[in-house]
PDB file of C-alpha atoms in Angstrom:
ATOM      1  CA  MET A 342     -20.283 -42.123   0.987  1.00  0.00           C
ATOM      2  CA  LYS A 343     -21.578 -38.981  -0.809  1.00  0.00           C
ATOM      3  CA  LYS A 344     -17.907 -38.458  -2.223  1.00  0.00           C
ATOM      4  CA  THR A 345     -17.938 -42.175  -3.576  1.00  0.00           C
ATOM      5  CA  LEU A 346     -21.343 -41.649  -5.063  1.00  0.00           C
ATOM      6  CA  SER A 347     -20.353 -38.293  -6.626  1.00  0.00           C
ATOM      7  CA  VAL A 348     -17.242 -39.995  -8.148  1.00  0.00           C
ATOM      8  CA  LEU A 349     -19.153 -42.987  -9.498  1.00  0.00           C
ATOM      9  CA  ILE A 350     -21.746 -40.704 -11.042  1.00  0.00           C
ATOM     10  CA  ALA A 351     -19.137 -38.599 -12.613  1.00  0.00           C
ATOM     11  CA  ALA A 352     -17.295 -41.584 -13.855  1.00  0.00           C
ATOM     12  CA  GLY A 353     -20.480 -42.947 -15.386  1.00  0.00           C
ATOM     13  CA  THR A 354     -21.210 -39.654 -17.191  1.00  0.00           C
ATOM     14  CA  LEU A 355     -17.573 -39.483 -18.602  1.00  0.00           C
ATOM     15  CA  LEU A 356     -17.762 -43.107 -19.688  1.00  0.00           C
ATOM     16  CA  GLY A 357     -21.093 -42.526 -21.420  1.00  0.00           C
ATOM     17  CA  ALA A 358     -19.725 -39.638 -23.209  1.00  0.00           C
ATOM     18  CA  ALA A 359     -16.551 -41.421 -24.213  1.00  0.00           C
ATOM     19  CA  ALA A 360     -18.756 -44.308 -25.612  1.00  0.00           C
ATOM     20  CA  CYS A 361     -20.449 -42.057 -27.770  1.00  0.00           C
ATOM     21  CA  SER A 362     -17.465 -40.629 -29.419  1.00  0.00           C
ATOM     22  CA  ALA A 363     -15.191 -43.923 -29.477  1.00  0.00           C
ATOM     23  CA  PRO A 364     -15.261 -46.106 -32.540  1.00  0.00           C
ATOM     24  CA  GLN A 365     -16.332 -49.864 -32.165  1.00  0.00           C
ATOM     25  CA  MET A 366     -13.437 -52.295 -31.633  1.00  0.00           C
ATOM     26  CA  THR A 367     -12.986 -55.412 -33.544  1.00  0.00           C
ATOM     27  CA  SER A 368     -13.446 -58.728 -31.664  1.00  0.00           C
ATOM     28  CA  GLU A 369      -9.687 -59.205 -31.564  1.00  0.00           C
ATOM     29  CA  GLU A 370      -9.143 -55.760 -30.176  1.00  0.00           C
ATOM     30  CA  THR A 371     -11.981 -56.319 -27.433  1.00  0.00           C
ATOM     31  CA  CYS A 372     -10.344 -59.673 -26.666  1.00  0.00           C
ATOM     32  CA  SER A 373      -6.934 -58.118 -26.182  1.00  0.00           C
ATOM     33  CA  ARG A 374      -8.469 -55.525 -23.861  1.00  0.00           C
ATOM     34  CA  VAL A 375     -10.285 -58.135 -21.966  1.00  0.00           C
ATOM     35  CA  LYS A 376      -7.342 -60.365 -21.368  1.00  0.00           C
ATOM     36  CA  ALA A 377      -5.235 -57.382 -20.225  1.00  0.00           C
ATOM     37  CA  ILE A 378      -7.571 -56.710 -17.294  1.00  0.00           C
ATOM     38  CA  THR A 379      -8.434 -60.327 -16.492  1.00  0.00           C
ATOM     39  CA  THR A 380      -4.829 -61.327 -16.102  1.00  0.00           C
ATOM     40  CA  SER A 381      -3.837 -58.505 -13.942  1.00  0.00           C
ATOM     41  CA  PRO A 382      -3.262 -59.325 -10.047  1.00  0.00           C
ATOM     42  CA  THR A 383      -6.101 -56.964  -9.210  1.00  0.00           C
ATOM     43  CA  SER A 384      -8.686 -59.328 -10.600  1.00  0.00           C
ATOM     44  CA  ASN A 385      -9.676 -61.029  -7.214  1.00  0.00           C
ATOM     45  CA  ALA A 386     -12.793 -63.001  -6.284  1.00  0.00           C
ATOM     46  CA  ASP A 387     -13.580 -60.853  -3.227  1.00  0.00           C
ATOM     47  CA  LYS A 388     -16.066 -58.185  -3.573  1.00  0.00           C
ATOM     48  CA  PHE A 389     -13.665 -55.282  -4.008  1.00  0.00           C
ATOM     49  CA  GLY A 390     -11.927 -57.240  -6.810  1.00  0.00           C
ATOM     50  CA  MET A 391     -15.380 -58.004  -8.536  1.00  0.00           C
ATOM     51  CA  THR A 392     -16.308 -54.328  -8.349  1.00  0.00           C
ATOM     52  CA  ARG A 393     -13.048 -53.316  -9.727  1.00  0.00           C
ATOM     53  CA  LEU A 394     -13.284 -55.955 -12.572  1.00  0.00           C
ATOM     54  CA  ALA A 395     -16.752 -54.923 -13.517  1.00  0.00           C
ATOM     55  CA  ASN A 396     -15.633 -51.072 -13.590  1.00  0.00           C
ATOM     56  CA  GLN A 397     -12.610 -52.134 -15.825  1.00  0.00           C
ATOM     57  CA  ILE A 398     -14.955 -53.982 -18.149  1.00  0.00           C
ATOM     58  CA  ARG A 399     -17.655 -51.234 -18.459  1.00  0.00           C
ATOM     59  CA  PRO A 400     -15.619 -49.033 -20.857  1.00  0.00           C
ATOM     60  CA  ILE A 401     -14.482 -51.992 -22.997  1.00  0.00           C
ATOM     61  CA  GLN A 402     -18.075 -53.130 -23.244  1.00  0.00           C
ATOM     62  CA  ALA A 403     -19.158 -49.821 -24.471  1.00  0.00           C
ATOM     63  CA  THR A 404     -16.987 -50.060 -27.522  1.00  0.00           C
ATOM     64  CA  ALA A 405     -16.631 -53.576 -27.833  1.00  0.00           C
ATOM     65  CA  SER A 406     -17.264 -55.578 -30.969  1.00  0.00           C
ATOM     66  CA  GLU A 407     -21.062 -56.153 -31.703  1.00  0.00           C
ATOM     67  CA  GLU A 408     -20.397 -59.850 -31.055  1.00  0.00           C
ATOM     68  CA  LEU A 409     -18.949 -59.410 -27.612  1.00  0.00           C
ATOM     69  CA  GLN A 410     -21.145 -56.655 -26.206  1.00  0.00           C
ATOM     70  CA  ASP A 411     -23.871 -58.734 -24.704  1.00  0.00           C
ATOM     71  CA  PRO A 412     -21.540 -61.315 -23.080  1.00  0.00           C
ATOM     72  CA  LEU A 413     -19.557 -58.530 -21.529  1.00  0.00           C
ATOM     73  CA  GLN A 414     -22.935 -57.031 -20.275  1.00  0.00           C
ATOM     74  CA  SER A 415     -23.829 -60.336 -18.872  1.00  0.00           C
ATOM     75  CA  ILE A 416     -20.434 -60.519 -16.880  1.00  0.00           C
ATOM     76  CA  VAL A 417     -20.849 -57.019 -15.674  1.00  0.00           C
ATOM     77  CA  ASP A 418     -24.306 -57.521 -14.502  1.00  0.00           C
ATOM     78  CA  TYR A 419     -23.251 -60.716 -12.598  1.00  0.00           C
ATOM     79  CA  LEU A 420     -20.259 -59.198 -10.983  1.00  0.00           C
ATOM     80  CA  ASP A 421     -22.339 -56.213  -9.949  1.00  0.00           C
ATOM     81  CA  GLU A 422     -24.766 -58.491  -8.177  1.00  0.00           C
ATOM     82  CA  SER A 423     -22.134 -60.549  -6.632  1.00  0.00           C
ATOM     83  CA  ALA A 424     -20.256 -57.456  -5.257  1.00  0.00           C
ATOM     84  CA  LYS A 425     -23.327 -56.221  -3.345  1.00  0.00           C
ATOM     85  CA  LYS A 426     -23.175 -56.315   0.543  1.00  0.00           C
ATOM     86  CA  GLU A 427     -25.944 -58.788   0.375  1.00  0.00           C
ATOM     87  CA  PRO A 428     -26.588 -60.206  -3.138  1.00  0.00           C
ATOM     88  CA  ASP A 429     -30.087 -61.459  -4.063  1.00  0.00           C
ATOM     89  CA  THR A 430     -29.444 -65.131  -4.355  1.00  0.00           C
ATOM     90  CA  ALA A 431     -32.422 -65.606  -6.721  1.00  0.00           C
ATOM     91  CA  LYS A 432     -31.211 -63.048  -9.102  1.00  0.00           C
ATOM     92  CA  LEU A 433     -27.545 -64.440  -8.765  1.00  0.00           C
ATOM     93  CA  ASP A 434     -28.803 -67.706  -9.769  1.00  0.00           C
ATOM     94  CA  GLU A 435     -30.640 -66.267 -12.660  1.00  0.00           C
ATOM     95  CA  LEU A 436     -27.626 -64.202 -13.949  1.00  0.00           C
ATOM     96  CA  LYS A 437     -25.232 -67.179 -13.412  1.00  0.00           C
ATOM     97  CA  ALA A 438     -26.359 -68.942 -16.516  1.00  0.00           C
ATOM     98  CA  GLY A 439     -25.778 -65.641 -18.697  1.00  0.00           C
ATOM     99  CA  TYR A 440     -22.387 -65.316 -16.968  1.00  0.00           C
ATOM    100  CA  THR A 441     -21.364 -68.963 -17.609  1.00  0.00           C
ATOM    101  CA  ALA A 442     -22.520 -68.561 -21.357  1.00  0.00           C
ATOM    102  CA  ALA A 443     -20.622 -65.218 -21.740  1.00  0.00           C
ATOM    103  CA  GLY A 444     -17.393 -66.888 -20.289  1.00  0.00           C
ATOM    104  CA  GLN A 445     -17.815 -69.662 -22.919  1.00  0.00           C
ATOM    105  CA  LYS A 446     -18.371 -66.984 -25.727  1.00  0.00           C
ATOM    106  CA  LEU A 447     -15.331 -65.128 -24.761  1.00  0.00           C
ATOM    107  CA  SER A 448     -13.329 -68.295 -24.572  1.00  0.00           C
ATOM    108  CA  GLN A 449     -14.373 -69.302 -27.986  1.00  0.00           C
ATOM    109  CA  THR A 450     -14.146 -66.037 -29.743  1.00  0.00           C
ATOM    110  CA  CYS A 451     -10.893 -64.890 -27.968  1.00  0.00           C
ATOM    111  CA  GLY A 452      -9.279 -68.436 -28.315  1.00  0.00           C
ATOM    112  CA  ALA A 453      -9.958 -68.117 -32.098  1.00  0.00           C
ATOM    113  CA  ALA A 454      -8.627 -64.638 -32.391  1.00  0.00           C
ATOM    114  CA  GLN A 455      -5.134 -65.616 -31.204  1.00  0.00           C
TER     115      GLN A 455
END
């Protein structure tokens, strides 16, 4: 458990540092990267798959186009809560509206970017 926590802290630190120096992507680039990870076979609906998907979205969200940063954050927040061993159902219900709206925003933006 301590090793996992240490790895997550180190990864978060590296992602934070990378986000500071990385240029902001366009909406088209953001959509392309999101599509690449959401179409992979590792994007499962189980807790492990949700955690993995959230961790793949985090670096994209950090450099995403301004238009897509908030929707991607909403998705990460929902996935994080869903992946908990015992998710808070009230918080999940609260986050679900943002998650749904974020999915619609991605569909609109990324559908138009093709």
